[in-house]
Coordinates of C-alpha atoms and ligand atoms in Angstrom, one line a residue:
X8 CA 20.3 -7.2 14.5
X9 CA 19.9 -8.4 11.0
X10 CA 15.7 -9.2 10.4
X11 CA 16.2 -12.5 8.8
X12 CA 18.2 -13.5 12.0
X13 CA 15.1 -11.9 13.7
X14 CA 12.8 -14.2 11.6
X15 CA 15.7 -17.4 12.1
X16 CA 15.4 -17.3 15.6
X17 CA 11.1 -17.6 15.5
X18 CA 11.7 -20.3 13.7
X19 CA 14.0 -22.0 16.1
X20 CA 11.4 -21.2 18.4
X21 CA 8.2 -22.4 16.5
X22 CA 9.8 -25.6 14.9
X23 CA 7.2 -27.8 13.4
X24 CA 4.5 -25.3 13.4
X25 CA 3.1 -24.2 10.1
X26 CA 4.7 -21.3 9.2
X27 CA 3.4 -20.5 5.7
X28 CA 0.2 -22.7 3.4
X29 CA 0.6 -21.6 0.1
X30 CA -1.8 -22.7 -2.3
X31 CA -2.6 -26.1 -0.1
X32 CA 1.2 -26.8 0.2
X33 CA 2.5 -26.5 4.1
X34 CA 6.3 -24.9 5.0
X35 CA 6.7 -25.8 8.9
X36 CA 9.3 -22.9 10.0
X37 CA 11.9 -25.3 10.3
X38 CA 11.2 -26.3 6.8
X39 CA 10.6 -22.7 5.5
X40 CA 14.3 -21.8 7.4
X41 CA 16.1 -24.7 6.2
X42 CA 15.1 -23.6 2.2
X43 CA 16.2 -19.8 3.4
X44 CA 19.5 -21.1 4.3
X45 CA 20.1 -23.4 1.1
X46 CA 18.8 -20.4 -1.1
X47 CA 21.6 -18.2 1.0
X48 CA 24.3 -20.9 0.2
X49 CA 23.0 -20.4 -3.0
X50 CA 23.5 -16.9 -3.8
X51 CA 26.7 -17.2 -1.7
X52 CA 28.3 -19.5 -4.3
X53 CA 27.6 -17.5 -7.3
X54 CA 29.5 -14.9 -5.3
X55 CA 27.1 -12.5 -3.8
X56 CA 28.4 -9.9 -1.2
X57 CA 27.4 -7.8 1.5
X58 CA 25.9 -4.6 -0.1
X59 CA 24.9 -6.5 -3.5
X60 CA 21.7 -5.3 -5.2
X61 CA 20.0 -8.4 -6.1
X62 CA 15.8 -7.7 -7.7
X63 CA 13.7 -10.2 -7.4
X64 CA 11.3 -9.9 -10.2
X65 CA 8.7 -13.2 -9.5
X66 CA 4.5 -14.0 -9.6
X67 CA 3.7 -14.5 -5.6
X68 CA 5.3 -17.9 -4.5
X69 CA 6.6 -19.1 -1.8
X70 CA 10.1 -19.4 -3.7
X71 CA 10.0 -15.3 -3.2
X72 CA 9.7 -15.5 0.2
X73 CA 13.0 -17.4 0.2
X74 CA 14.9 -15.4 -2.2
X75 CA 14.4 -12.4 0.1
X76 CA 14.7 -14.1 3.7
X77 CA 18.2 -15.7 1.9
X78 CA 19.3 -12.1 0.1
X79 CA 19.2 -10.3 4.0
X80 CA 20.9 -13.2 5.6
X81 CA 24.0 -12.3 3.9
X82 CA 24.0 -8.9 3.8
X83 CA 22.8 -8.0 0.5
X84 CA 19.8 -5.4 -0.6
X85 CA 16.7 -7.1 -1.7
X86 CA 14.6 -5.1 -4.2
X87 CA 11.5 -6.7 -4.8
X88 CA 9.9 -5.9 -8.1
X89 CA 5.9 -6.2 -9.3
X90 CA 5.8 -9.2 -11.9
X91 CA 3.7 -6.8 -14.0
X92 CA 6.4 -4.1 -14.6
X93 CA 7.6 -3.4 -18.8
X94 CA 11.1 -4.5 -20.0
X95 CA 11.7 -0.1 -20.1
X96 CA 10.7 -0.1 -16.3
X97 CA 13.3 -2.9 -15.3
X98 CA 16.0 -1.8 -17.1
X99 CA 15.5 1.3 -15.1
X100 CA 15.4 -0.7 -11.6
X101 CA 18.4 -2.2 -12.6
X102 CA 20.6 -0.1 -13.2
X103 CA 19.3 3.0 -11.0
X104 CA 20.5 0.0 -8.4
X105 CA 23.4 -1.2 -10.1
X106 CA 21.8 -4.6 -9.3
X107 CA 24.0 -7.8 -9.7
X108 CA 21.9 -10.4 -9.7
X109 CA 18.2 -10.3 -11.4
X110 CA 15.9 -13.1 -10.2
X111 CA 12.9 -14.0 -12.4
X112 CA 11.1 -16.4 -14.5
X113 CA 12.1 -18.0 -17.8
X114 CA 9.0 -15.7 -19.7
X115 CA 9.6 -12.7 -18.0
X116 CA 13.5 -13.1 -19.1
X117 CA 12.2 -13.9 -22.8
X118 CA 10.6 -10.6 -22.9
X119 CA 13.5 -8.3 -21.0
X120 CA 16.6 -10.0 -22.4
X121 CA 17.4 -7.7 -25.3
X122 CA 16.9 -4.5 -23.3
X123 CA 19.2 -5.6 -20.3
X124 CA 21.8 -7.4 -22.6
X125 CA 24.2 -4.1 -22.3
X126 CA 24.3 -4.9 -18.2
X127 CA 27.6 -7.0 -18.5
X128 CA 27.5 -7.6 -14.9
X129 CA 24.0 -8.4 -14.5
X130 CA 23.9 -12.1 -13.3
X131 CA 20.7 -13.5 -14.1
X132 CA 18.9 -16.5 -12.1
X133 CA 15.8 -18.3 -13.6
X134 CA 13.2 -19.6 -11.0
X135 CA 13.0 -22.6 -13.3
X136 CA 16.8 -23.3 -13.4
X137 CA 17.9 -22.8 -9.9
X138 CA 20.5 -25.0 -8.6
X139 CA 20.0 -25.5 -4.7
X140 CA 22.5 -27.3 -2.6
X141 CA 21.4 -30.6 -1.4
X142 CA 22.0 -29.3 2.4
X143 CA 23.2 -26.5 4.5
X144 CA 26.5 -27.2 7.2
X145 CA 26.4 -24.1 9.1
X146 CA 23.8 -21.6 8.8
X147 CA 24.2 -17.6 7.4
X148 CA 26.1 -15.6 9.4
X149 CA 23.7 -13.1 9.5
X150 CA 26.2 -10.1 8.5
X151 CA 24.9 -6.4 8.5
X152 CA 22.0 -5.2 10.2
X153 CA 20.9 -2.2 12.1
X154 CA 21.3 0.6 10.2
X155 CA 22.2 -0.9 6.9
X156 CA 20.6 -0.9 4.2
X157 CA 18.5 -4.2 3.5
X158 CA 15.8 -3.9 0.7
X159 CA 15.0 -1.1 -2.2
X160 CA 11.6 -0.5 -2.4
X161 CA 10.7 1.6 -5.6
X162 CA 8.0 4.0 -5.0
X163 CA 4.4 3.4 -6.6
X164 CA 5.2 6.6 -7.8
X165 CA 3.0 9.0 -9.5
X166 CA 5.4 11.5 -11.2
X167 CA 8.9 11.9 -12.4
X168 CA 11.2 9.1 -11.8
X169 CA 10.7 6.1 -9.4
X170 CA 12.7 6.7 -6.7
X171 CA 14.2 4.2 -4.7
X172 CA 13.3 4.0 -0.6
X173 CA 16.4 2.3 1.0
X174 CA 15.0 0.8 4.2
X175 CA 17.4 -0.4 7.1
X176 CA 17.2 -3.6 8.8
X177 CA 16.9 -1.5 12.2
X178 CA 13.7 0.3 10.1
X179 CA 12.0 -2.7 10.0
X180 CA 12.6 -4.3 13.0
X181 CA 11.6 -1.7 14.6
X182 CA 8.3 -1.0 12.6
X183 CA 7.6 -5.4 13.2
X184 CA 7.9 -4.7 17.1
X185 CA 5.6 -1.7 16.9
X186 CA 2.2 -3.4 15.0
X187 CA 3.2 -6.7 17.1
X188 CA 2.2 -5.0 19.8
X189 CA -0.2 -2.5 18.3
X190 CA -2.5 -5.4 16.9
X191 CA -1.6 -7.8 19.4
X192 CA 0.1 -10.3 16.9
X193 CA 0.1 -13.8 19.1
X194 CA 1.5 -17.4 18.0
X195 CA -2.2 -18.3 17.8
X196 CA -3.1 -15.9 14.7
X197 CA -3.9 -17.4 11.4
X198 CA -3.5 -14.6 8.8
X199 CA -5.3 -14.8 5.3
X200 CA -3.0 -13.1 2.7
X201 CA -3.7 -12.3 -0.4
X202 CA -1.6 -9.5 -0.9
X203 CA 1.4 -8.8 -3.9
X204 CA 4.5 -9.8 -2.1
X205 CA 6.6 -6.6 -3.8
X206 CA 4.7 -4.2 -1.7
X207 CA 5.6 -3.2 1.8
X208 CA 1.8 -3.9 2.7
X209 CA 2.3 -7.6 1.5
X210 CA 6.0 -8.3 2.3
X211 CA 6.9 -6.0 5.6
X212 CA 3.2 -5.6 7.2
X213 CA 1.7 -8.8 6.8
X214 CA 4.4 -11.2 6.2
X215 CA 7.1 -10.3 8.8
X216 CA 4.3 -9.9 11.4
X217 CA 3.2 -13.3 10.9
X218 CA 6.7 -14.6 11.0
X219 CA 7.7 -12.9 13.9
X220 CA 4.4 -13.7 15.7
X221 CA 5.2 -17.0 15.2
X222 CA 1.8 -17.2 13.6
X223 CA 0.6 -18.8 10.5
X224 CA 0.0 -17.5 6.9
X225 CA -2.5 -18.6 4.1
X226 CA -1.2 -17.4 1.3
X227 CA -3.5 -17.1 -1.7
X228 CA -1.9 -16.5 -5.2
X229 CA -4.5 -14.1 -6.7
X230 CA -7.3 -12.4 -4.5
X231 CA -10.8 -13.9 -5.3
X232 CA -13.3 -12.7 -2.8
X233 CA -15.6 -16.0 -2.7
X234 CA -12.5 -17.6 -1.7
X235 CA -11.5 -15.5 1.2
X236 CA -15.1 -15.7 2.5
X237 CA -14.7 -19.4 2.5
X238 CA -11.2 -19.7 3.4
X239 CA -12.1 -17.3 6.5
X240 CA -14.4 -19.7 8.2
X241 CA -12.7 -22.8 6.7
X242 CA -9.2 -22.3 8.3
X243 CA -10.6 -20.4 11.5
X244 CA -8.5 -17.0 10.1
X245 CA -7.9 -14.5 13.0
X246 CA -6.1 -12.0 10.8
X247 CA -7.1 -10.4 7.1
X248 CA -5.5 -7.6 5.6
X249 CA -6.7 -5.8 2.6
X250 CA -6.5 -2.3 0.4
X251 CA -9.8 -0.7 0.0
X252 CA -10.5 -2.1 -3.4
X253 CA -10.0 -5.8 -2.1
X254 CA -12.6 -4.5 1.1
X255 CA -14.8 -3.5 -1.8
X256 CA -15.3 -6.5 -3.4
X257 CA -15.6 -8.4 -0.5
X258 CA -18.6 -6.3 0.3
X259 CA -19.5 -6.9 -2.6
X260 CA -19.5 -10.3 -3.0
X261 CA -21.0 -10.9 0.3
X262 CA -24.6 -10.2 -0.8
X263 CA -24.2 -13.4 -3.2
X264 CA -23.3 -15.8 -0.7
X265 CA -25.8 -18.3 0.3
X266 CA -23.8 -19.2 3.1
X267 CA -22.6 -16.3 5.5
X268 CA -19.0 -17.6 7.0
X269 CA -18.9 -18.0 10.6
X270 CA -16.2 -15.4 11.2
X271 CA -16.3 -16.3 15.0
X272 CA -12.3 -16.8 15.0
X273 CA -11.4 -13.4 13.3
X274 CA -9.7 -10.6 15.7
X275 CA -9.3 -8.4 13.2
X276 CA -10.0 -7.2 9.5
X277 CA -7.2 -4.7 8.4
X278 CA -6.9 -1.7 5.7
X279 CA -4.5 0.4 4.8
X280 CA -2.9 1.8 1.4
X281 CA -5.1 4.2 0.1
X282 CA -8.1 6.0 1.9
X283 CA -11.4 3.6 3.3
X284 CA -14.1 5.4 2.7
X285 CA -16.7 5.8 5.4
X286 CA -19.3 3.8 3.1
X287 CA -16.9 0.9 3.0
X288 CA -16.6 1.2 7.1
X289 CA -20.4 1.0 8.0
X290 CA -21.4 -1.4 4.8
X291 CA -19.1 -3.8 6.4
X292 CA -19.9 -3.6 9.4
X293 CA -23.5 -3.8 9.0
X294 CA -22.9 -7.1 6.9
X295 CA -19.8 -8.5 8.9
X296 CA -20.1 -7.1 12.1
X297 CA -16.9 -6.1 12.2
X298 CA -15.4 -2.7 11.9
X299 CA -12.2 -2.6 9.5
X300 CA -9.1 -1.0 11.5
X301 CA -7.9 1.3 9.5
X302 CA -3.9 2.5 9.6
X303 CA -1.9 4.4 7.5
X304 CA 2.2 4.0 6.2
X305 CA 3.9 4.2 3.2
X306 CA 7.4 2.8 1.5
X307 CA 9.6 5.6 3.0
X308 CA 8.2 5.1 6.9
X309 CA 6.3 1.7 6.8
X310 CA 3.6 1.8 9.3
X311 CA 2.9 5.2 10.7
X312 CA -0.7 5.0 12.4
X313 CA -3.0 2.9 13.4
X314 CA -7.0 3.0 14.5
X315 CA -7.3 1.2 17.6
X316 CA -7.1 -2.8 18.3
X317 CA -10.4 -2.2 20.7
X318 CA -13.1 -1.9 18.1
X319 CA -15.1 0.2 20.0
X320 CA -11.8 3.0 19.6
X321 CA -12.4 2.8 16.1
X322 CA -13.4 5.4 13.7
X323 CA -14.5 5.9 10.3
X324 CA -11.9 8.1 7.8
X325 CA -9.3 7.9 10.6
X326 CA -6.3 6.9 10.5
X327 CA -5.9 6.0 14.2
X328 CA -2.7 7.3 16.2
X329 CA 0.4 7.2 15.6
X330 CA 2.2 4.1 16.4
X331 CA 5.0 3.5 18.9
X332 CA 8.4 5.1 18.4
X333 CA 6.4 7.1 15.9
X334 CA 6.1 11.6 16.0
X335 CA 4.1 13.0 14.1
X336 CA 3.7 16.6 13.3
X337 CA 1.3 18.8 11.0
X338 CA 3.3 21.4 9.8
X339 CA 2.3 24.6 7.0
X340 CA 4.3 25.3 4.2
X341 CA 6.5 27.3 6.4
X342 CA 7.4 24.0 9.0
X343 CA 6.0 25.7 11.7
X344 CA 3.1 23.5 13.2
X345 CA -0.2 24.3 12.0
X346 CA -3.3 25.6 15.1
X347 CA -5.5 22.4 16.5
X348 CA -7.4 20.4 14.0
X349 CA -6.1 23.0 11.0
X350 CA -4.8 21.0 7.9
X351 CA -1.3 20.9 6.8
X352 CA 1.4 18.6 5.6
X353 CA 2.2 15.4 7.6
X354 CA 6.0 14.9 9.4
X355 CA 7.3 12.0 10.6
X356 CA 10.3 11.0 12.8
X357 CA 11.2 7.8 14.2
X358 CA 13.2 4.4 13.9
X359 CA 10.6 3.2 11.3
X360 CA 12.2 6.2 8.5
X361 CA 14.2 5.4 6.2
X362 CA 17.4 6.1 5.2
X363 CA 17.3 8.1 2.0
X364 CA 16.3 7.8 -1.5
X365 CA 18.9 5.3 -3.7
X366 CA 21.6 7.4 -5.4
X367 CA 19.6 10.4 -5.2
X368 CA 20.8 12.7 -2.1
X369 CA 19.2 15.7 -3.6
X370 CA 15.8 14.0 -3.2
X371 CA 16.7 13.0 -0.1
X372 CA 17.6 15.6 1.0
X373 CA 14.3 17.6 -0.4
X374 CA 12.6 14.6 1.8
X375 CA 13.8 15.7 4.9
X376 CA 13.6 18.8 8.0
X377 CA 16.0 18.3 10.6
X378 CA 15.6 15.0 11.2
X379 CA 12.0 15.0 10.3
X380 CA 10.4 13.4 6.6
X381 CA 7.8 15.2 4.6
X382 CA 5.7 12.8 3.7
X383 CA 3.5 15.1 1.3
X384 CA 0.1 13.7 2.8
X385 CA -2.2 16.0 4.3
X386 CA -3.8 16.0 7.2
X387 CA -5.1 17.1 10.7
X388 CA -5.4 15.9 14.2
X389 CA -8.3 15.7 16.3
X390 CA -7.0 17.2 20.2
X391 CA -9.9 16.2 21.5
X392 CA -9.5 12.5 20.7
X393 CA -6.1 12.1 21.9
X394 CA -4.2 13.3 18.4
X395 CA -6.5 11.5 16.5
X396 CA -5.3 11.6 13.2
X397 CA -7.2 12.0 9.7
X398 CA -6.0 12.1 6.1
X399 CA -7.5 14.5 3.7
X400 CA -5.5 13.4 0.4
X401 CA -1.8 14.3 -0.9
X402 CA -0.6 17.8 -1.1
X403 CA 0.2 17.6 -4.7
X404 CA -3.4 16.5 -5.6
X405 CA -4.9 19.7 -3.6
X406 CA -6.5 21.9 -5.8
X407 CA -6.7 25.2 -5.1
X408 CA -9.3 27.3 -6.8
X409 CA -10.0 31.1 -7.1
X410 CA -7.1 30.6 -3.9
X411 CA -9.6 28.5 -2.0
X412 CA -8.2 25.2 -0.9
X413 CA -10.5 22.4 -2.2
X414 CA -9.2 18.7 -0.4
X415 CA -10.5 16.2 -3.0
X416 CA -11.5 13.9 0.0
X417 CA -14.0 15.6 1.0
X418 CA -15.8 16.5 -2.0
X419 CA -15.2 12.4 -2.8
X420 CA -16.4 11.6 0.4
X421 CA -19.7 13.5 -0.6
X422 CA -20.3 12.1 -3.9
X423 CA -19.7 9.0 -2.5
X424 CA -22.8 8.7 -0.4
X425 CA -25.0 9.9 -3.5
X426 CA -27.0 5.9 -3.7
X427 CA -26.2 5.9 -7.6
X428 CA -22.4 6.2 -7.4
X429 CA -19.8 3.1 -7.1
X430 CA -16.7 5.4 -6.8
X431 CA -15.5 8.8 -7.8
X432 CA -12.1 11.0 -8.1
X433 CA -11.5 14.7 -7.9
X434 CA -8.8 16.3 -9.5
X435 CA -8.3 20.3 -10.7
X436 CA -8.0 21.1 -14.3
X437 CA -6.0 24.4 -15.4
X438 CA -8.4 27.2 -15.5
X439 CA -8.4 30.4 -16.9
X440 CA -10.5 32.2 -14.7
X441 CA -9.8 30.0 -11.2
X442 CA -6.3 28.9 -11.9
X443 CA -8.0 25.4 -11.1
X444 CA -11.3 24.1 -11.4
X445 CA -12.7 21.2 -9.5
X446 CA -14.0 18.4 -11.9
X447 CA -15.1 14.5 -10.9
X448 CA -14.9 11.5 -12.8
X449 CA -17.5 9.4 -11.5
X450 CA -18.1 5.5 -11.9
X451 CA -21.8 4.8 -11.6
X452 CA -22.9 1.2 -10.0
X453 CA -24.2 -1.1 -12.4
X454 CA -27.1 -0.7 -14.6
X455 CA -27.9 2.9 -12.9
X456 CA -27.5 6.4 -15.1
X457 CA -28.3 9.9 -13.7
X458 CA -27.9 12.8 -15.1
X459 CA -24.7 14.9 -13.9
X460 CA -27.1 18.2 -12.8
X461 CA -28.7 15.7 -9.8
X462 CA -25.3 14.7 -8.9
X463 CA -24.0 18.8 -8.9
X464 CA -27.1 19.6 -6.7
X465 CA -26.2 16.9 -4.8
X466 CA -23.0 18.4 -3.6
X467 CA -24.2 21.9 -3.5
X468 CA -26.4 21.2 -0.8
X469 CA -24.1 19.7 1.4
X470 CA -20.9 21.8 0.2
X471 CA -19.7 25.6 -0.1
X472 CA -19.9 26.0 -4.0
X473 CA -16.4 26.7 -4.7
X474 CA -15.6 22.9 -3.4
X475 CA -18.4 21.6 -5.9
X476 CA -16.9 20.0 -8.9
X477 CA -17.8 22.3 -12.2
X478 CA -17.4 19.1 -14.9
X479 CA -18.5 15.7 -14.3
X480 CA -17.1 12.7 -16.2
X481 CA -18.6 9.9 -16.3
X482 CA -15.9 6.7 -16.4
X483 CA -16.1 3.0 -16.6
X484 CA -13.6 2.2 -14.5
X485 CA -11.2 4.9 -11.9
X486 CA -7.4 3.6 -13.2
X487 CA -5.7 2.3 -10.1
X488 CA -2.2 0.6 -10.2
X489 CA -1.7 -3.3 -8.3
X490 CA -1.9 -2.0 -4.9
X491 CA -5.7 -0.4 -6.0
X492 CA -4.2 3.6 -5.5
X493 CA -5.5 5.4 -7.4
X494 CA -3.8 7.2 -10.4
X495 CA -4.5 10.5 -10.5
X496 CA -2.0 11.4 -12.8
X497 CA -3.2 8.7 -15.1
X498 CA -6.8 10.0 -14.7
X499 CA -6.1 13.8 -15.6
X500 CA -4.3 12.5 -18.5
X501 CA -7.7 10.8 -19.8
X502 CA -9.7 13.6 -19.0
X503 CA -7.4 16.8 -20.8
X504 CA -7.3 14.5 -23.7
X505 CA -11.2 13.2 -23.9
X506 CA -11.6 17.2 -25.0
X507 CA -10.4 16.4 -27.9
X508 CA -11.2 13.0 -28.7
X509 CA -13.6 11.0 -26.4
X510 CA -11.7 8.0 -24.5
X511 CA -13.5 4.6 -24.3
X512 CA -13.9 5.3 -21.0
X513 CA -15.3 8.5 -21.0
X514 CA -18.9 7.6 -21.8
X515 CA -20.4 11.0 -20.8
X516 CA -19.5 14.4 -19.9
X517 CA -21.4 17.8 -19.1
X518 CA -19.7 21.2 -18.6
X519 CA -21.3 22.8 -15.6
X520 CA -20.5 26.1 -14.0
X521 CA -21.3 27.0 -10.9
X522 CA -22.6 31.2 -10.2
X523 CA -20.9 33.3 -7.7
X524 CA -16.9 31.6 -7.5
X525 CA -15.4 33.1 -4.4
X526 CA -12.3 34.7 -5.4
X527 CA -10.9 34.9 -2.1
X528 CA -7.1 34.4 -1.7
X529 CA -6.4 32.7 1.8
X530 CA -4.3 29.6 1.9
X531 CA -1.4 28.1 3.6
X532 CA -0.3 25.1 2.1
X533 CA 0.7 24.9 -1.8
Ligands
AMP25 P1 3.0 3.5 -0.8 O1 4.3 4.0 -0.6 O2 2.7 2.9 -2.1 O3 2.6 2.5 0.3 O4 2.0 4.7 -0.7 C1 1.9 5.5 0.5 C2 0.8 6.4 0.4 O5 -0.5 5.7 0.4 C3 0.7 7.3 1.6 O6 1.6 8.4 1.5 C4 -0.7 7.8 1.6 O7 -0.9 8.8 0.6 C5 -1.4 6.5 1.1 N1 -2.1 5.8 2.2 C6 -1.6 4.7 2.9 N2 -2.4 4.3 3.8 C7 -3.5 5.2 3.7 C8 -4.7 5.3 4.4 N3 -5.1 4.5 5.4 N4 -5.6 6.3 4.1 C9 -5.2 7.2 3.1 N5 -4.1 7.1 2.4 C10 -3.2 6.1 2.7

């Protein structure tokens, strides 16, 4: 099955119900097929084939929904790009994807043309210079499916090269099916997105659940938290999905509302993306009355767990269970599976993997055990609570000091309830003595200092004192890229260079070491 003849056939179904709202203007699915099927006559005349690369590099707009609905009719690979990415960074999308067609806007063409000039059989198509046929005699035939390949999603990634996650129409299907059921998607569900639409959170999760629900979708072009409240109650939402940061503001924003929403439609407020901390869990619930279900995917798998639709299943800093058609396994460094509730590396197998990384089979290869894909998070299952399953941070941001592990979850997970602090990260630095010492970076809530010693303290009562950071930096703001993960990398980069000259955001900094490091040598995943 191809997913755009998935999404054809809800429309058929769902006619003149409103498919999509964007920005006050409404797309019945007839109306929102119809434009698919024009813009897939489109591309068809300027002679696009199965298997064509074509990235869509466009603000969030409803004419992106059509370019990619219209690119998998036909059989070609959508790769949806962020708007905000540098000339360097698409040059690299392109041709890592030997793209032939690059869809974007007049502005963002202006400031990429020179680098991309030596692609001689780059097509280029401007959102403000498209030429759409009048009407559509026979609609797309719907070629390739399955396991083809139908989008390339470039990873947020952190280090190294982007790579590219080629995802199969059968991967997404398949993935669609499994939160349709897990979250009880019904024609009757109004979703609030506000969501990029180049992310698999916006575009896969959100978007093709709605559309395959036959439900209906706000679309907001930029996320603006007073908004959401109103729009909520306004439209009688059922549905919200957000990263942590969007939940954060939220909360935030709540507390200046003189007019609480009446939230009495919503089923359900979503997360997912990057960790939910517990304080984000129980602040909104205390103000909402609703508990946030939390699940977990990523580009390579899409969704991979999810907390319970039952709220009263639901727990704070867990992931949930893994979905249908989902395994997981936690394996050691070895891939042998690690003892109950021990932490190691998270596997996955199932019809929601991909299918390999773009033009790379040694990192595809790398990726993959006997069927199974490292996904380099780490984490551990509860056995008592059915296989519960919790998230402790990535392997490659484990720190391992004096040969102790240190999961920088936990240590930000402490911090984190300390009254004075907004948000926090921690990283290891290189270390003589330790190999790698634990450090924070710490953004304080408004108008509130402290001194680092009372934050130290804080974590050395609750905490062995090899896990208790040794430096604390106080930051402005923690760098987080568009989907609000944070940037580790980024931040270590700030840090190792504010030794020698003080960054902006860097306001503060104490060096403080902690007597009696254990120099103990256990460990089992590196
Ligand atoms: P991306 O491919 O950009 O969607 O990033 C995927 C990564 O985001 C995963 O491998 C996890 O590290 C992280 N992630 C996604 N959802 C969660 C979650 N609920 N809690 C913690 N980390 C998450």
């Amino acid at each position: 099955m191809n997913l755009a003849r998935l999404i054809s056939e809800s429309a058929a179904k769902y006619g003149d119900k409103p498919a999509i709202i964007f920005e006050e203007k409404t797309w019945t699915y007839q109306e929102f097929d119809l434009q698919v099927q024009r813009y897939a006559l489109m591309l068809d005349r300027l002679g696009l084939k199965q298997g064509d690369r074509v990235a869509v590099q466009l603000p969030k707009c409803i004419e992106f929904l059509f370019f990619h609905f219209a690119i998998l009719s036909i059989g070609a690979i959508a790769l949806p790009l962020n708007p905000d990415y540098r000339p360097e960074e698409i040059v690299y999308f392109l041709t890592d994807s030997s793209s032939s067609l690059f869809v974007t806007t007049s502005d963002r063409f202006a400031k990429v043309q020179t680098t991309i000039q030596h692609l001689s059989d780059l097509q280029i198509l401007l959102l403000e210079k498209l030429s759409l046929p009048e009407s559509v005699t026979s609609s797309p035939e719907y070629t390739l499916g399955g396991d083809e390949i139908a989008m390339i999603c470039y990873t947020s990634g952190t280090t190294g090269r982007c790579k590219g996650a080629a995802i199969s129409h059968r991967n997404l299907i398949a993935n669609t099916k499994a939160l349709h059921q897990a979250w009880q998607w019904s024609d009757r569900d109004v979703l609030l997105h506000v969501l990029p639409l180049f992310h698999v959170h916006g575009l896969n999760v959100a978007t093709l659940g709605c559309l395959y629900a036959g439900a209906t979708m706000i679309m907001h072009e930029k996320f603006e938290p007073r908004r959401v409240w109103k729009t909520l109650e306004l439209e009688k939402c059922t549905l919200f999905m957000g990263v942590p940061t969007i939940y954060q503001r939220l909360i935030n924003e709540w507390k200046n509302l003189e007019h609480k929403p009446d939230l009495s439609k919503m089923r359900v407020f979503i997360s997912g993306s990057a960790p939910l901390s517990d304080r984000q869990f129980y602040q909104f619930e205390n103000l909402t009355n609703f508990r946030i279900l939390e699940r977990y995917g990523m580009t390579e798998t899409g969704m991979n767990a999810s907390n319970h639709i039952d709220s009263a299943h639901r727990k704070a800093k867990s992931v949930g269970f893994p979905l249908a058609g989902v395994e997981v396994r936690i394996v050691d460094r070895h891939g042998d599976d690690v003892a109950i509730a021990e932490v190691g590396e998270v596997w996955i197998r199932g019809e929601n993997v991909f299918q390999g990384y773009w033009g790379m089979p040694d990192k595809t290869a790398e990726a993959f055990v006997n069927g199974w894909f490292r996904t380099g998070d780490l984490g551990f299952q509860d056995r008592e609570d059915g296989g519960r399953l919790y998230l402790v941070g990535r392997a490659k941001e484990l720190i391992i000091t004096g040969g102790f592990n240190v999961y920088p979850k936990e240590i930000e997970n402490v911090l984190e309830s300390h009254e004075a602090i907004k948000e926090s990260a921690v990283i290891g630095l290189p270390d003589e003595d330790f190999g790698e010492k634990v450090v924070a970076a710490i953004a304080l809530k408004e108008e509130i200092s402290i001194a680092p010693e009372v934050l130290i303290e804080h974590c050395k009562s609750r905490l062995a004192s090899y896990k208790c950071p040794k430096q604390i930096f106080f930051v402005a703001e923690l760098p987080r890229n568009a989907m609000g993960k944070l940037q580790k990398n980024i931040l270590a980069q700030q840090i190792l260079l504010s030794r020698t000259a003080v960054l902006p955001s860097i306001a503060n900094s104490l060096e403080y070491t902690t007597p009696n490091q254990p120099n103990a040598t256990t460990d089992h995943i590196s």
